[in-house]
Amino acid sequence: MEFEVRRIGPESTAEAASVLADAFDGYPWTAWTVAADRHRERLEAMFALTVDAVGLPYGDVWGAMGSDGRPVAVAVWLRPDRPVPDEVWAGVAARNAELAGDRHPAMLAADAVCASLRSTEPAFLLATVGVRRTCQGQGLGSRVLRPGLAEADHARLPAVLETSSTPNVQLYQRLGFTVTGEAQVPGGPRVWAMRRPASRPE
C-alpha cells in the first residue's frame, strides 16, 4: 500500500487521536500515568487535546495517509519559533488531570522525576509519534518523522524527545538521535531523553 506523508489539519484531529491512542495502548509511560478504566477512551481524549490545542496552532502535525485519506501514522512537533502560551499549557494540564483519573498523582510524580532531563536550549520537540498497530513494521514511523527533522535542519536547530521504550530508543538512534540522559520513575517506567543535532547542509 502506498502512503503519502503530509501535514494534517483540524479535520483529522479525531482520526489522528485514534491512531496515537492505538499506538500508545500498553506503552510504559501511559500505562503508568493514565487510569486503567476506560484507558483507550482516556488516551484518545488526551491525544485529541495534544493535536487540537497544542500541535495544530503552535507546532506541526504530520500524517502518513492511507489510500482512503486517513492517517495511519502521526507525528506532532512543537517549534521554538511558535511557543505555546502558558495559559494554553495550564488548560491542557487541567484537562489531563481529569483524564488521568486516579493516576494523576503518578503522572505528576513521574513528570517531576523527568524534569532534570529537559534542556532550555531552542529545539524542535517531538511531542508524540505513533503508528497504528496494523500498519507497524513498514517504516512509517521513520517516514512520518522525517519532515519534522527536515524542518529542524532547515532552522539549524536540534530535535529533542523523551521515550520510555527501548525499541523506540533504537529507532531514534537510526535517525541520528543520541541519549542525553536517563531517569527511572520509582516503581514505573524508565525514560530516556534524546537529542539530534541539526544536519549540516551538503
Short mmCIF file of C-alpha atoms in Angstrom, two decimals:
data_model
loop_
_atom_site.label_atom_id
_atom_site.label_comp_id
_atom_site.label_asym_id
_atom_site.label_seq_id
_atom_site.Cartn_x
_atom_site.Cartn_y
_atom_site.Cartn_z
CA MET A 1 0.00 0.00 0.00
CA GLU A 2 1.19 3.50 -0.82
CA PHE A 3 1.23 6.18 1.87
CA GLU A 4 1.50 9.94 1.47
CA VAL A 5 3.15 11.92 4.27
CA ARG A 6 1.72 15.42 4.60
CA ARG A 7 0.61 17.99 7.12
CA ILE A 8 -2.83 17.35 8.54
CA GLY A 9 -5.38 19.83 9.82
CA PRO A 10 -8.20 20.02 12.36
CA GLU A 11 -10.46 17.88 10.21
CA SER A 12 -8.19 14.94 11.03
CA THR A 13 -7.91 15.50 14.80
CA ALA A 14 -10.20 12.63 15.80
CA GLU A 15 -8.53 10.16 13.43
CA ALA A 16 -5.05 11.27 14.50
CA ALA A 17 -6.02 10.82 18.16
CA SER A 18 -7.33 7.34 17.38
CA VAL A 19 -4.03 6.38 15.72
CA LEU A 20 -1.99 7.66 18.66
CA ALA A 21 -4.22 6.00 21.25
CA ASP A 22 -3.89 2.70 19.42
CA ALA A 23 -0.11 3.06 19.29
CA PHE A 24 0.21 4.05 22.96
CA ASP A 25 -2.16 1.49 24.47
CA GLY A 26 0.22 -0.52 26.66
CA TYR A 27 3.13 1.92 26.31
CA PRO A 28 5.07 2.11 29.60
CA TRP A 29 4.57 5.84 30.24
CA THR A 30 0.84 5.98 29.54
CA ALA A 31 0.21 2.66 31.30
CA TRP A 32 1.78 4.22 34.42
CA THR A 33 0.23 7.69 34.24
CA VAL A 34 -3.31 7.13 32.88
CA ALA A 35 -6.07 5.27 34.72
CA ALA A 36 -6.81 1.72 33.59
CA ASP A 37 -10.58 2.14 33.44
CA ARG A 38 -11.71 3.41 30.02
CA HIS A 39 -7.98 3.61 29.26
CA ARG A 40 -8.27 3.80 25.46
CA GLU A 41 -11.01 6.42 25.73
CA ARG A 42 -8.82 8.50 28.05
CA LEU A 43 -5.87 8.21 25.66
CA GLU A 44 -7.92 9.32 22.67
CA ALA A 45 -9.12 12.39 24.54
CA MET A 46 -5.57 13.23 25.66
CA PHE A 47 -4.16 12.93 22.17
CA ALA A 48 -7.03 14.90 20.65
CA LEU A 49 -6.14 17.66 23.12
CA THR A 50 -2.45 17.47 22.19
CA VAL A 51 -3.25 17.74 18.48
CA ASP A 52 -6.01 20.33 18.67
CA ALA A 53 -4.85 22.64 21.46
CA VAL A 54 -1.09 22.47 21.00
CA GLY A 55 0.12 20.74 17.84
CA LEU A 56 -2.03 22.42 15.23
CA PRO A 57 -1.93 26.04 16.47
CA TYR A 58 1.68 26.11 17.66
CA GLY A 59 3.53 23.25 16.01
CA ASP A 60 3.34 20.88 13.07
CA VAL A 61 1.24 17.75 12.77
CA TRP A 62 2.29 15.27 10.10
CA GLY A 63 0.37 12.21 8.99
CA ALA A 64 1.12 9.20 6.82
CA MET A 65 -2.12 8.92 4.91
CA GLY A 66 -3.50 5.69 3.52
CA SER A 67 -5.28 5.34 0.21
CA ASP A 68 -8.56 6.19 1.96
CA GLY A 69 -7.14 9.57 3.03
CA ARG A 70 -6.99 8.64 6.70
CA PRO A 71 -3.83 8.79 8.80
CA VAL A 72 -2.15 5.56 9.88
CA ALA A 73 0.85 7.29 11.46
CA VAL A 74 1.04 10.69 13.16
CA ALA A 75 3.86 12.90 14.46
CA VAL A 76 3.33 16.07 16.47
CA TRP A 77 6.22 18.54 16.70
CA LEU A 78 6.49 21.71 18.77
CA ARG A 79 8.60 24.56 17.43
CA PRO A 80 10.72 27.12 19.28
CA ASP A 81 9.56 29.88 16.93
CA ARG A 82 5.90 29.39 17.94
CA PRO A 83 5.98 28.89 21.73
CA VAL A 84 2.86 27.57 23.40
CA PRO A 85 1.44 30.25 25.76
CA ASP A 86 1.49 29.46 29.47
CA GLU A 87 -2.28 29.72 29.69
CA VAL A 88 -2.66 27.06 27.00
CA TRP A 89 -0.35 24.72 28.88
CA ALA A 90 -2.35 25.40 32.04
CA GLY A 91 -5.56 24.44 30.28
CA VAL A 92 -4.00 21.29 28.87
CA ALA A 93 -2.66 20.34 32.29
CA ALA A 94 -6.06 20.82 33.91
CA ARG A 95 -7.81 18.65 31.33
CA ASN A 96 -5.10 15.99 31.50
CA ALA A 97 -5.53 15.90 35.27
CA GLU A 98 -9.16 14.90 34.72
CA LEU A 99 -8.31 12.38 32.02
CA ALA A 100 -5.53 10.72 34.03
CA GLY A 101 -8.09 9.76 36.67
CA ASP A 102 -6.67 8.07 39.73
CA ARG A 103 -3.21 8.03 38.13
CA HIS A 104 -2.87 11.81 38.15
CA PRO A 105 -0.63 11.84 41.24
CA ALA A 106 1.58 9.26 39.49
CA MET A 107 1.64 11.48 36.40
CA LEU A 108 2.78 14.49 38.40
CA ALA A 109 5.43 12.47 40.24
CA ALA A 110 6.75 10.93 37.03
CA ASP A 111 6.90 14.31 35.33
CA ALA A 112 8.85 15.72 38.26
CA VAL A 113 11.38 12.89 38.03
CA CYS A 114 11.92 13.65 34.34
CA ALA A 115 12.23 17.42 34.73
CA SER A 116 16.02 17.23 35.02
CA LEU A 117 16.21 15.62 31.57
CA ARG A 118 14.87 18.71 29.82
CA SER A 119 17.08 21.41 28.39
CA THR A 120 16.15 25.04 27.84
CA GLU A 121 18.02 25.28 24.54
CA PRO A 122 15.91 26.20 21.50
CA ALA A 123 14.94 22.95 19.77
CA PHE A 124 12.21 21.19 17.86
CA LEU A 125 10.41 18.96 20.38
CA LEU A 126 8.80 15.72 19.30
CA ALA A 127 5.64 15.83 21.41
CA THR A 128 4.40 12.45 20.23
CA VAL A 129 4.54 9.98 17.34
CA GLY A 130 2.67 6.76 16.74
CA VAL A 131 1.76 4.22 14.08
CA ARG A 132 -1.46 2.23 14.06
CA ARG A 133 -0.64 -1.31 15.13
CA THR A 134 -1.93 -2.95 11.96
CA CYS A 135 0.50 -0.78 9.95
CA GLN A 136 3.61 -1.13 12.10
CA GLY A 137 6.78 -2.69 10.72
CA GLN A 138 6.59 -0.83 7.40
CA GLY A 139 8.91 2.06 8.21
CA LEU A 140 6.07 4.53 8.68
CA GLY A 141 7.40 5.79 11.99
CA SER A 142 10.60 6.97 10.33
CA ARG A 143 8.74 8.34 7.34
CA VAL A 144 6.32 10.45 9.37
CA LEU A 145 9.21 11.84 11.44
CA ARG A 146 11.40 12.94 8.55
CA PRO A 147 9.51 16.15 7.60
CA GLY A 148 9.86 17.44 11.16
CA LEU A 149 13.55 16.58 11.18
CA ALA A 150 13.93 18.41 7.88
CA GLU A 151 12.25 21.47 9.40
CA ALA A 152 14.70 21.36 12.31
CA ASP A 153 17.63 21.04 9.91
CA HIS A 154 16.36 23.97 7.86
CA ALA A 155 16.21 26.07 11.03
CA ARG A 156 19.70 24.82 12.03
CA LEU A 157 18.28 23.64 15.35
CA PRO A 158 18.42 20.32 17.21
CA ALA A 159 15.49 17.98 17.71
CA VAL A 160 14.74 16.53 21.15
CA LEU A 161 12.39 13.93 22.60
CA GLU A 162 11.69 11.63 25.52
CA THR A 163 10.74 7.96 25.31
CA SER A 164 10.10 5.11 27.71
CA SER A 165 10.53 2.29 25.20
CA THR A 166 13.82 0.53 24.45
CA PRO A 167 12.80 -0.28 20.83
CA ASN A 168 11.99 3.39 20.35
CA VAL A 169 15.49 4.34 21.53
CA GLN A 170 16.89 2.14 18.80
CA LEU A 171 14.59 3.65 16.17
CA TYR A 172 15.58 7.17 17.12
CA GLN A 173 19.26 6.26 17.13
CA ARG A 174 18.89 5.19 13.50
CA LEU A 175 17.52 8.67 12.79
CA GLY A 176 20.56 10.36 14.32
CA PHE A 177 19.45 10.85 17.93
CA THR A 178 21.71 10.09 20.89
CA VAL A 179 20.75 9.53 24.52
CA THR A 180 21.46 12.60 26.66
CA GLY A 181 20.04 11.36 29.95
CA GLU A 182 18.00 8.69 31.71
CA ALA A 183 15.57 8.73 34.61
CA GLN A 184 13.86 5.92 36.49
CA VAL A 185 10.37 6.65 37.75
CA PRO A 186 10.12 4.83 41.11
CA GLY A 187 8.01 1.73 40.51
CA GLY A 188 7.32 2.87 36.96
CA PRO A 189 8.97 3.31 33.56
CA ARG A 190 12.50 4.24 32.64
CA VAL A 191 12.67 7.36 30.49
CA TRP A 192 15.38 8.31 28.02
CA ALA A 193 15.99 11.86 26.80
CA MET A 194 17.41 12.07 23.29
CA ARG A 195 18.82 14.80 21.07
CA ARG A 196 19.63 15.02 17.37
CA PRO A 197 21.85 17.89 16.20
CA ALA A 198 20.88 19.74 13.08
CA SER A 199 22.36 18.14 9.98
CA ARG A 200 24.69 20.38 8.07
CA PRO A 201 23.65 21.23 4.52
CA GLU A 202 25.60 19.36 1.89
#
